[in-house]
Coordinates of C-alpha atoms and ligand atoms in Angstrom, one line a residue:
M184 CA 81.7 165.6 242.2
P185 CA 80.3 163.7 245.2
D186 CA 81.6 160.0 245.5
D187 CA 78.2 158.7 244.2
E188 CA 77.8 160.7 241.3
V189 CA 79.8 160.3 237.9
P190 CA 79.2 161.5 234.5
V191 CA 78.5 158.4 232.5
L192 CA 77.5 155.0 234.2
I193 CA 78.1 151.9 231.9
V194 CA 75.9 148.8 232.6
G195 CA 78.5 146.0 231.7
G196 CA 82.0 145.6 231.9
S197 CA 82.6 143.5 228.7
L198 CA 83.8 144.2 225.4
V199 CA 81.4 147.0 224.4
G200 CA 81.5 148.3 228.2
L201 CA 85.1 148.6 228.4
T202 CA 85.6 150.3 225.0
T203 CA 83.0 153.1 225.8
A204 CA 85.0 153.7 229.2
A205 CA 88.4 154.0 227.3
L206 CA 87.0 156.2 224.7
L207 CA 85.3 158.3 227.2
G208 CA 88.6 158.4 229.3
H209 CA 90.2 159.4 225.9
H210 CA 87.8 162.3 225.4
G211 CA 88.4 163.2 229.2
V212 CA 85.1 162.1 230.9
P213 CA 84.9 159.8 234.0
S214 CA 82.9 156.7 233.8
L215 CA 81.7 153.7 236.2
S216 CA 81.4 150.6 234.6
V217 CA 79.8 147.9 236.5
E218 CA 79.7 144.4 235.7
R219 CA 78.4 141.5 237.6
H220 CA 81.1 139.0 236.6
A221 CA 84.3 138.8 238.7
G222 CA 86.5 139.5 235.8
T223 CA 86.4 139.9 232.0
A224 CA 85.4 137.4 229.3
I225 CA 86.2 134.0 230.0
H226 CA 85.5 132.6 227.1
P227 CA 87.1 133.3 223.6
R228 CA 84.0 134.1 221.8
A229 CA 84.8 137.0 219.5
G230 CA 87.8 136.3 217.3
H231 CA 87.5 138.2 214.2
F232 CA 88.1 141.8 214.5
Q233 CA 87.9 144.1 211.4
L234 CA 89.5 147.1 210.3
R235 CA 87.2 149.4 211.5
T236 CA 87.6 148.0 215.1
M237 CA 91.5 147.9 214.8
E238 CA 91.5 151.7 213.4
L239 CA 89.6 152.6 217.2
L240 CA 92.1 150.3 219.0
R241 CA 95.0 152.4 216.9
Q242 CA 93.6 155.4 218.3
L243 CA 93.2 154.5 221.7
G244 CA 97.2 153.5 221.4
L245 CA 96.2 149.7 221.7
E246 CA 97.1 148.3 218.0
D247 CA 100.7 147.0 218.8
R248 CA 99.5 145.3 222.1
V249 CA 96.3 143.8 219.9
R250 CA 98.5 142.5 217.5
T251 CA 101.4 141.4 219.4
K252 CA 98.7 139.3 221.5
S253 CA 96.9 138.0 218.7
L254 CA 100.1 136.8 217.1
E255 CA 100.5 134.6 220.3
T256 CA 97.5 132.5 219.2
Y257 CA 96.8 132.9 215.5
S258 CA 98.3 133.6 212.3
P259 CA 97.8 136.5 210.9
T260 CA 97.2 135.3 207.3
G261 CA 94.4 132.6 208.4
G262 CA 91.5 132.8 206.0
I263 CA 87.7 131.2 206.3
I264 CA 87.0 127.6 204.4
A265 CA 84.4 125.1 204.8
V266 CA 85.5 121.2 205.4
E267 CA 83.7 117.8 205.8
S268 CA 85.5 117.1 209.0
L269 CA 89.3 118.3 209.9
A270 CA 90.5 114.8 208.6
G271 CA 87.9 115.3 205.6
R272 CA 87.4 116.9 202.3
E273 CA 87.9 120.5 202.1
L274 CA 84.4 121.9 200.8
G275 CA 85.0 125.5 199.7
V276 CA 86.9 128.7 200.7
Y277 CA 84.8 131.7 201.9
V278 CA 87.5 134.2 202.6
K279 CA 90.8 133.1 201.3
E280 CA 93.2 135.3 203.6
L281 CA 91.5 137.6 206.3
N282 CA 93.7 140.8 204.8
E283 CA 93.6 140.0 201.2
G284 CA 92.1 143.4 199.1
V285 CA 92.4 145.4 201.7
E286 CA 95.8 146.9 201.6
G287 CA 95.9 150.5 200.8
F288 CA 92.6 151.1 202.7
S289 CA 93.7 151.4 206.3
P290 CA 96.9 152.1 208.4
T291 CA 96.3 148.7 210.2
V292 CA 94.9 145.3 209.2
R293 CA 92.1 142.8 210.4
V294 CA 93.1 140.4 213.0
F295 CA 92.2 137.1 214.7
I296 CA 92.4 137.6 218.5
N297 CA 90.0 136.0 221.1
Q298 CA 87.8 138.2 223.3
D299 CA 89.3 136.8 226.4
A300 CA 92.7 138.0 225.1
L301 CA 91.4 141.2 224.0
E302 CA 88.9 142.3 227.0
P303 CA 91.9 142.7 229.8
L304 CA 93.8 145.0 227.0
L305 CA 90.7 147.3 227.1
R306 CA 90.2 147.2 230.6
E307 CA 94.0 148.1 231.2
R308 CA 93.7 150.9 228.8
A309 CA 90.4 152.0 230.2
L310 CA 91.9 152.1 233.8
E311 CA 94.7 154.0 232.3
L312 CA 92.4 156.9 230.8
G313 CA 90.8 157.4 234.2
A314 CA 87.8 155.2 234.1
T315 CA 86.5 153.1 237.2
V316 CA 85.5 149.6 236.5
V317 CA 83.9 147.3 239.1
N318 CA 83.1 143.8 238.8
R319 CA 80.6 141.5 241.1
T320 CA 78.1 144.5 241.1
E321 CA 74.9 144.6 239.5
A322 CA 72.7 147.3 238.3
V323 CA 69.3 146.4 239.5
A324 CA 67.1 149.2 238.9
L325 CA 67.0 152.5 237.0
E326 CA 65.3 155.8 237.4
Q327 CA 65.5 158.8 235.3
D328 CA 64.4 162.5 235.4
D329 CA 65.4 165.7 233.8
D330 CA 68.7 166.0 235.2
G331 CA 70.1 162.5 235.6
V332 CA 69.8 158.9 236.1
T333 CA 69.6 157.2 239.4
V334 CA 70.7 153.4 239.0
T335 CA 70.7 151.2 241.9
L336 CA 73.8 149.0 242.3
R337 CA 73.9 145.9 243.9
D338 CA 77.3 144.4 245.8
L339 CA 76.9 140.6 244.6
D340 CA 79.1 139.6 247.6
S341 CA 77.8 141.3 250.2
G342 CA 73.9 142.2 249.1
D343 CA 74.2 145.9 249.9
E344 CA 72.6 148.1 247.7
R345 CA 73.5 151.9 247.0
E346 CA 72.2 154.5 244.5
F347 CA 74.5 156.1 242.0
R348 CA 73.9 159.3 240.0
A349 CA 74.9 159.8 236.5
R350 CA 74.2 162.2 233.8
Y351 CA 73.9 159.2 231.5
V352 CA 73.6 155.5 231.3
V353 CA 75.2 153.6 228.6
A354 CA 73.5 149.9 228.3
A355 CA 76.2 147.6 227.1
D356 CA 74.6 144.8 228.9
G357 CA 74.6 142.1 226.4
N358 CA 72.0 140.2 224.0
R359 CA 69.4 139.5 227.0
S360 CA 69.6 143.5 228.2
P361 CA 68.0 143.6 231.2
M362 CA 68.3 147.4 230.7
R363 CA 67.0 147.4 227.5
G364 CA 64.0 145.4 229.2
R365 CA 63.4 147.7 231.9
L366 CA 63.2 150.7 229.3
G367 CA 60.7 148.7 227.4
I368 CA 62.4 148.6 223.9
G369 CA 61.3 145.8 221.6
M370 CA 63.4 143.5 219.2
R371 CA 62.8 143.0 215.5
G372 CA 64.3 140.8 213.2
Y373 CA 64.5 137.1 212.4
G374 CA 64.3 135.7 216.0
Q375 CA 65.8 132.6 217.3
L376 CA 67.9 130.8 214.6
S377 CA 69.1 128.0 216.5
R378 CA 70.0 126.7 220.4
S379 CA 73.7 126.4 219.6
I380 CA 76.3 125.1 221.7
T381 CA 80.4 125.7 222.0
I382 CA 82.7 122.9 222.9
Y383 CA 86.2 124.3 224.2
F384 CA 88.1 121.2 224.1
R385 CA 91.9 120.1 223.7
A386 CA 93.0 117.6 221.1
D387 CA 96.2 117.5 219.1
C388 CA 94.7 118.4 215.7
A389 CA 97.9 119.8 214.1
E390 CA 98.8 117.1 211.6
L391 CA 95.2 117.6 210.6
L392 CA 95.6 121.2 209.8
R393 CA 98.3 120.5 207.6
D394 CA 99.5 123.5 206.2
R395 CA 96.1 125.3 206.4
N396 CA 96.8 128.3 208.8
Q397 CA 93.0 129.1 209.2
G398 CA 91.3 131.4 211.7
V399 CA 87.6 129.8 211.0
M400 CA 86.8 126.5 209.5
Y401 CA 83.3 125.4 208.8
V402 CA 82.1 122.1 209.6
H403 CA 79.4 120.5 207.2
N404 CA 78.6 117.0 207.3
P405 CA 75.6 114.7 208.1
E406 CA 75.7 114.9 211.8
L407 CA 76.2 118.5 212.3
R408 CA 77.0 122.0 211.2
G409 CA 79.3 124.5 212.8
F410 CA 82.7 126.1 213.0
F411 CA 85.7 125.7 214.6
R412 CA 88.3 128.0 215.5
L413 CA 92.1 126.5 216.4
D414 CA 94.8 128.4 217.8
R415 CA 98.1 128.2 215.6
T416 CA 99.4 125.1 217.5
G417 CA 96.4 123.2 216.5
G418 CA 96.0 121.8 220.1
N419 CA 93.4 124.1 221.9
G420 CA 90.0 125.8 220.4
F421 CA 86.3 125.6 220.2
L422 CA 83.6 123.9 218.2
V423 CA 80.5 125.8 217.6
I424 CA 77.7 123.6 216.7
N425 CA 74.5 125.0 215.4
T426 CA 72.4 122.2 213.6
V427 CA 72.2 118.5 214.3
G428 CA 71.5 116.0 211.7
A429 CA 71.4 115.9 208.0
D430 CA 67.9 117.7 207.5
V431 CA 68.4 121.2 208.6
T432 CA 64.7 122.1 207.4
Q433 CA 63.5 120.1 210.4
D434 CA 62.9 122.2 213.7
S435 CA 64.7 119.5 216.1
A436 CA 68.0 119.8 213.8
I437 CA 68.1 123.6 215.2
D438 CA 68.2 122.6 218.7
V439 CA 71.8 121.5 219.6
Q440 CA 71.4 121.8 223.6
S441 CA 68.4 119.2 224.3
G442 CA 69.9 116.1 225.7
L443 CA 73.6 117.0 225.2
T444 CA 75.6 114.9 227.3
E445 CA 79.6 114.9 227.8
E446 CA 79.1 111.6 225.6
R447 CA 77.0 113.1 222.9
A448 CA 79.4 116.4 223.0
L449 CA 82.7 114.1 222.4
K450 CA 80.6 111.9 220.0
F451 CA 80.0 115.7 218.1
L452 CA 83.8 116.7 218.6
R453 CA 85.1 113.4 217.1
T454 CA 82.8 113.6 213.9
A455 CA 83.9 117.1 213.5
I456 CA 87.6 116.3 213.8
G457 CA 86.8 113.4 211.7
T458 CA 89.4 110.7 213.4
D459 CA 89.3 109.3 217.1
M460 CA 92.1 111.0 218.9
P461 CA 92.6 111.9 222.9
M462 CA 90.3 114.8 223.3
E463 CA 89.5 116.9 226.6
I464 CA 86.4 119.0 227.0
V465 CA 87.1 121.8 228.9
D466 CA 83.7 123.5 228.8
V467 CA 80.6 123.3 227.0
A468 CA 78.7 127.0 226.9
N469 CA 75.0 127.0 225.5
W470 CA 74.0 130.4 223.7
Q471 CA 71.4 131.1 221.4
A472 CA 71.7 132.2 217.7
E473 CA 69.7 135.1 217.1
A474 CA 69.5 137.9 214.4
N475 CA 67.7 140.9 216.0
W476 CA 67.9 144.7 216.2
A477 CA 66.5 147.0 218.9
E478 CA 63.6 149.4 217.5
R479 CA 65.3 152.2 219.4
L480 CA 68.5 153.0 220.6
R481 CA 67.8 155.6 223.0
E482 CA 65.3 156.0 225.9
G483 CA 65.8 159.7 227.5
R484 CA 69.2 159.9 228.8
V485 CA 69.8 156.1 228.6
F486 CA 71.4 154.5 225.6
L487 CA 71.8 151.1 224.1
A488 CA 75.0 149.7 222.7
G489 CA 76.6 146.6 221.7
D490 CA 74.7 143.4 222.1
A491 CA 71.9 145.3 223.7
A492 CA 71.3 147.0 220.3
H493 CA 71.8 144.1 218.3
V494 CA 72.4 140.4 218.3
V495 CA 73.6 138.6 215.2
P496 CA 74.8 135.1 214.8
P497 CA 78.6 134.5 214.6
N498 CA 78.8 134.2 211.3
G499 CA 80.7 136.9 209.7
G500 CA 82.3 138.2 212.9
F501 CA 79.8 141.3 213.2
G502 CA 78.5 141.2 216.6
G503 CA 81.4 142.6 218.6
N504 CA 82.7 144.8 216.1
T505 CA 79.6 146.4 215.6
G506 CA 79.3 147.1 219.2
V507 CA 82.5 148.7 219.3
Q508 CA 81.4 151.1 216.3
D509 CA 78.6 151.9 218.7
A510 CA 80.8 153.1 221.1
L511 CA 82.9 154.9 218.8
N512 CA 80.0 156.9 217.6
L513 CA 78.4 157.7 221.0
A514 CA 81.5 158.1 223.4
W515 CA 82.7 161.4 221.9
K516 CA 79.1 162.4 221.7
L517 CA 78.3 161.9 225.5
A518 CA 81.6 163.6 226.2
A519 CA 81.1 167.0 223.9
V520 CA 77.5 167.3 225.6
I521 CA 78.6 166.6 229.2
K522 CA 82.0 169.2 228.5
G523 CA 79.6 171.9 227.2
D524 CA 81.2 171.8 223.7
A525 CA 78.0 170.5 222.2
G526 CA 74.2 170.7 222.2
P527 CA 72.4 167.9 224.0
A528 CA 70.5 167.3 220.5
L529 CA 73.9 165.8 219.4
L530 CA 72.8 162.8 221.1
D531 CA 69.7 162.4 218.8
S532 CA 72.2 161.7 216.2
Y533 CA 73.5 158.3 217.7
E534 CA 70.3 156.4 217.0
A535 CA 69.8 158.0 213.5
E536 CA 73.3 157.4 212.6
R537 CA 73.5 153.8 214.2
L538 CA 70.0 152.0 214.0
P539 CA 69.9 151.9 210.2
L540 CA 73.3 150.5 210.1
S541 CA 72.6 148.2 213.0
R542 CA 69.4 146.9 210.8
L543 CA 71.8 146.2 207.8
T544 CA 74.3 144.3 210.0
V545 CA 72.2 141.9 211.4
Q546 CA 70.7 141.2 207.8
Q547 CA 74.2 140.7 206.6
A548 CA 74.8 138.6 209.4
Y549 CA 71.6 136.3 208.6
T550 CA 72.9 136.2 204.9
R551 CA 76.0 134.7 206.3
Y552 CA 74.1 131.9 208.7
A553 CA 71.6 131.3 205.8
T554 CA 74.0 130.5 203.2
R555 CA 76.9 129.0 205.1
V556 CA 75.2 127.0 207.5
V557 CA 71.4 126.3 206.4
P558 CA 71.4 126.9 202.9
E559 CA 68.5 124.3 202.3
R560 CA 66.2 126.6 204.5
G561 CA 65.8 129.0 201.3
T562 CA 66.2 132.5 200.5
D563 CA 63.2 134.1 202.1
G564 CA 64.2 136.9 203.9
V565 CA 67.8 136.3 203.0
E566 CA 69.2 140.0 201.5
P567 CA 71.9 139.7 198.8
P568 CA 75.4 139.5 200.4
I569 CA 77.3 142.9 200.8
P570 CA 81.3 142.5 200.6
D571 CA 82.8 142.6 204.5
I572 CA 85.0 145.8 203.4
E573 CA 81.9 147.8 202.6
L574 CA 80.1 146.9 205.8
E575 CA 83.6 147.9 207.6
I576 CA 84.7 151.1 205.7
G577 CA 82.2 151.7 203.5
L578 CA 79.1 152.7 205.9
V579 CA 77.0 155.9 205.0
M580 CA 75.4 157.4 208.0
R581 CA 72.8 160.7 207.8
S582 CA 71.3 162.8 210.8
E583 CA 71.0 166.3 211.5
A584 CA 74.6 166.6 212.8
I585 CA 76.0 165.3 209.1
L586 CA 75.6 168.0 206.3
S587 CA 74.6 165.5 203.5
E588 CA 75.4 167.1 199.8
N589 CA 72.9 167.6 197.5
G590 CA 71.5 164.7 195.7
D591 CA 72.2 162.2 198.4
D592 CA 71.2 158.7 196.8
G593 CA 70.3 157.4 200.2
V594 CA 72.8 154.4 199.9
L595 CA 73.9 152.9 203.1
H596 CA 77.3 151.0 202.0
L597 CA 79.7 152.1 199.3
Q598 CA 82.7 150.0 197.5
P599 CA 86.1 151.3 198.5
S600 CA 86.5 152.5 194.9
A601 CA 83.0 154.9 195.2
L602 CA 84.5 156.4 198.8
D603 CA 85.7 159.5 198.1
G604 CA 85.4 161.4 201.6
R605 CA 81.7 162.2 201.1
P606 CA 79.8 163.4 204.3
G607 CA 78.5 160.5 206.8
T608 CA 81.3 158.2 205.7
R609 CA 84.7 157.2 207.3
A610 CA 87.4 159.7 206.3
P611 CA 89.8 157.9 204.3
H612 CA 92.8 156.7 204.7
V613 CA 96.0 158.4 203.0
V614 CA 99.4 158.2 203.6
L615 CA 101.2 161.6 204.7
T616 CA 104.6 162.8 203.8
D617 CA 105.7 162.0 207.4
G618 CA 104.3 158.2 206.9
R619 CA 101.3 158.8 209.4
S620 CA 98.1 158.3 208.0
T621 CA 95.3 160.7 207.8
L622 CA 93.6 158.5 210.5
D623 CA 96.3 159.4 212.9
L624 CA 94.8 162.9 212.9
F625 CA 91.5 162.0 214.3
G626 CA 90.2 160.8 217.4
S627 CA 90.3 164.0 220.0
Q628 CA 89.2 167.8 218.5
F629 CA 87.4 168.2 215.1
V630 CA 89.7 168.2 212.5
V631 CA 89.8 170.5 209.1
L632 CA 91.7 168.9 206.4
R633 CA 92.4 171.3 203.6
L634 CA 93.9 170.8 200.2
A635 CA 97.4 172.6 200.0
G636 CA 97.4 175.7 197.2
D637 CA 98.3 178.8 196.6
A638 CA 97.3 181.2 199.6
V639 CA 95.4 178.4 201.3
D640 CA 93.7 179.4 204.5
D641 CA 94.7 177.1 207.7
W642 CA 92.6 178.8 209.7
A643 CA 89.9 176.4 212.1
P644 CA 87.2 177.6 214.4
P645 CA 87.8 177.4 217.9
G646 CA 87.2 173.7 219.0
A647 CA 88.9 172.4 215.9
T648 CA 92.4 172.0 214.5
S649 CA 93.5 172.5 211.1
H650 CA 96.0 170.4 208.4
V651 CA 97.0 171.4 205.2
I652 CA 97.4 168.6 202.8
E653 CA 99.7 168.1 199.8
A654 CA 97.5 167.4 196.5
E655 CA 97.8 163.5 195.5
P656 CA 96.3 161.6 196.1
F657 CA 94.4 163.4 199.1
A658 CA 92.5 165.4 196.6
E659 CA 91.1 162.4 195.1
A660 CA 90.6 160.2 198.2
Y661 CA 88.9 163.1 199.7
G662 CA 86.6 164.6 196.8
L663 CA 88.5 168.2 197.1
S664 CA 89.5 170.8 194.3
A665 CA 91.7 173.9 195.1
G666 CA 90.5 175.9 198.2
G667 CA 88.4 172.9 199.3
A668 CA 88.0 171.9 202.6
T669 CA 86.3 168.9 204.8
L670 CA 85.9 168.7 208.5
V671 CA 86.0 165.3 210.1
R672 CA 84.5 164.4 213.6
P673 CA 86.0 163.0 216.4
D674 CA 85.1 159.2 215.6
G675 CA 86.6 159.9 212.2
V676 CA 83.4 160.6 210.4
V677 CA 83.5 163.4 207.6
A678 CA 80.6 165.7 209.1
W679 CA 80.7 168.2 205.7
R680 CA 83.0 168.9 202.7
A681 CA 83.0 171.8 200.6
R682 CA 84.6 170.4 197.3
G683 CA 85.8 173.7 196.1
A684 CA 86.6 176.9 197.9
A685 CA 85.0 177.3 201.5
G686 CA 85.2 180.6 203.5
R687 CA 85.4 180.7 207.2
D688 CA 81.7 181.7 207.9
E689 CA 80.8 178.4 205.9
L690 CA 83.1 176.5 208.2
T691 CA 82.3 178.0 211.4
R692 CA 78.2 177.1 210.5
A693 CA 79.5 173.6 209.5
L694 CA 81.1 173.0 212.9
A695 CA 77.8 174.4 214.8
T696 CA 75.8 171.9 213.0
A697 CA 77.9 169.1 213.4
L698 CA 77.7 169.9 217.5
A699 CA 74.1 170.7 217.6
L700 CA 74.8 174.1 218.6
Ligands
FAD246 C1 81.0 131.5 219.8 C2 80.7 133.0 219.2 C3 81.6 133.9 218.3 C4 81.7 135.0 218.0 N1 82.6 135.5 217.1 C5 83.0 137.1 216.8 C6 83.9 137.5 216.2 O1 84.3 136.7 215.4 N2 83.5 138.8 215.8 C7 82.9 139.8 216.5 O2 82.9 140.8 216.4 N3 81.9 139.0 217.4 C8 81.8 137.7 217.8 N4 80.8 137.4 218.4 C9 80.0 138.2 219.4 C10 80.6 138.9 220.4 O3 81.0 137.8 221.4 C11 79.4 139.7 221.1 O4 79.0 140.3 220.0 C12 80.1 140.6 222.4 O5 80.4 139.8 223.2 C13 79.2 141.7 222.8 O6 79.7 142.5 223.4 P1 78.8 143.0 224.4 O7 79.8 143.7 225.5 O8 77.6 144.1 223.7 O9 78.2 142.2 225.5 P2 78.6 140.8 226.4 O10 80.0 140.5 225.9 O11 77.3 140.0 226.5 O12 79.0 141.8 227.9 C14 77.5 142.1 228.7 C15 78.3 142.1 229.9 O13 77.1 142.9 230.5 C16 77.1 142.1 232.2 N5 75.8 142.7 232.4 C17 74.6 142.5 232.0 N6 73.7 142.9 232.8 C18 73.9 143.6 234.1 C19 73.7 144.4 235.0 N7 72.3 144.6 235.2 N8 74.7 144.7 235.9 C20 76.3 144.4 235.6 N9 76.7 143.6 234.4 C21 75.3 143.4 233.8 C22 77.1 140.8 232.0 O14 77.7 139.9 232.7 C23 78.2 140.9 230.4 O15 79.7 140.6 230.9 C24 80.9 135.9 218.9 C25 79.9 135.1 219.8 C26 80.2 133.9 220.0 C27 78.9 133.5 220.9

């Protein structure tokens, strides 16, 4: 391949761009990520990583590194509470303990790790897997034709421009997504919620934390509302401020940025800490809390992923996690089409499967913002909350590439107790006799799982591998009876299931449908 061509060009080398690059590399497809910043994230931003994200990192061989890194900064048992101030009264508990109630559903756990600690690990893994990442380079123009996309790249140091050819482009270029604008894709949703700030600071708050090993502490008092994330020493962290003043129904309350001086920032910090002590502001970042989703996720050969596809307020920790799931859904499809293993129509399933979930996630993040930060603004447009676990491992997808069963009820999320391996859901975690998880079987090829029994046929069509698994608890978890089989995609989603006996022809047809062949 000429050195100005690449199968996939990724615009953006942050959380989602790097995850996409690592996953493409895992599937054997080279990519080029271009990032205008000099390196990976400089601010902590995302900190709460969900089960499904950790499952993906496990698949990439990163779980241990991420868990070890996480412990350097956070307790593994933190929770999410609300306080008047760090020194003041405790007002409520949103999440008692990060991993409470999730045991048994996954081979991994939720973690708190800052984005600026996670991204270098992702970048390193992407490079190990053959991806190319270039910094201080901006994608400034893009033109598509029937065979590919021509992207103009500008070197931000020299100003030189050159054209690059790619078969597909992933726009992981963040919430303002210049690519989305260029493609004319609009946003839907709730608009701008507040002109928020994040104050990064150092102050010795250890004593105020007492025995509270919290990952996130919401602050509610007449002067401000937002949240703290402090490291386990209690000496470093940040304070997000979403609103100022006692009356949050006033529009001025949601503009924290206007008139901000260092003195005012210090006053906010002192109020939120609740007592005076030596404190140093390291940096202040301005950002807009929004709750919106892109009305389309694809224009020709260009796909939106991450914040480019959906922007949420940080409440609930959905932003980065949802973007990482976009990458998981898209990367194997791009790889399969590029390698000629799948038909190009498979790429239509990305929007069909992810867009309804993108909207659902934005609505749920808005619900958490509205109820935790500005409850006085009322419940207009606020959907009832769905438990986090359902949004992590209970989501249901539909597309031409998923063979839904008769009587599909159309629901988008299920309680863990209702998850039984139905097509369109994440294939359940079951511990195998060798101690591994069923999830450890997924990630590369399609996998056929069969229930062990008399004369069970362990045949798999070309392009898939087969595993025969002992009855309990696999049969119940996957909704199978004697002779039953299930077909799991490389992203760990069930594409098809035959609850009872299934023949080779049926399986072959199911795989062809799942690959749009
Ligand atoms: C205070 C705060 C707390 C948060 N907490 C959480 C949390 O707990 N959990 C969670 O999951 N999420 C959280 N988030 C959200 C999370 O940070 C984002 O969802 C995540 O960064 C999105 O990743 P991304 O790669 O899609 O976009 P970004 O991180 O915005 O990266 C886009 C990248 O594209 C680059 N770029 C843009 N245009 C171009 C171009 N033309 N050429 C080259 N490069 C370009 C940009 O420089 C940027 O680096 C939080 C956010 C904030 C602000």
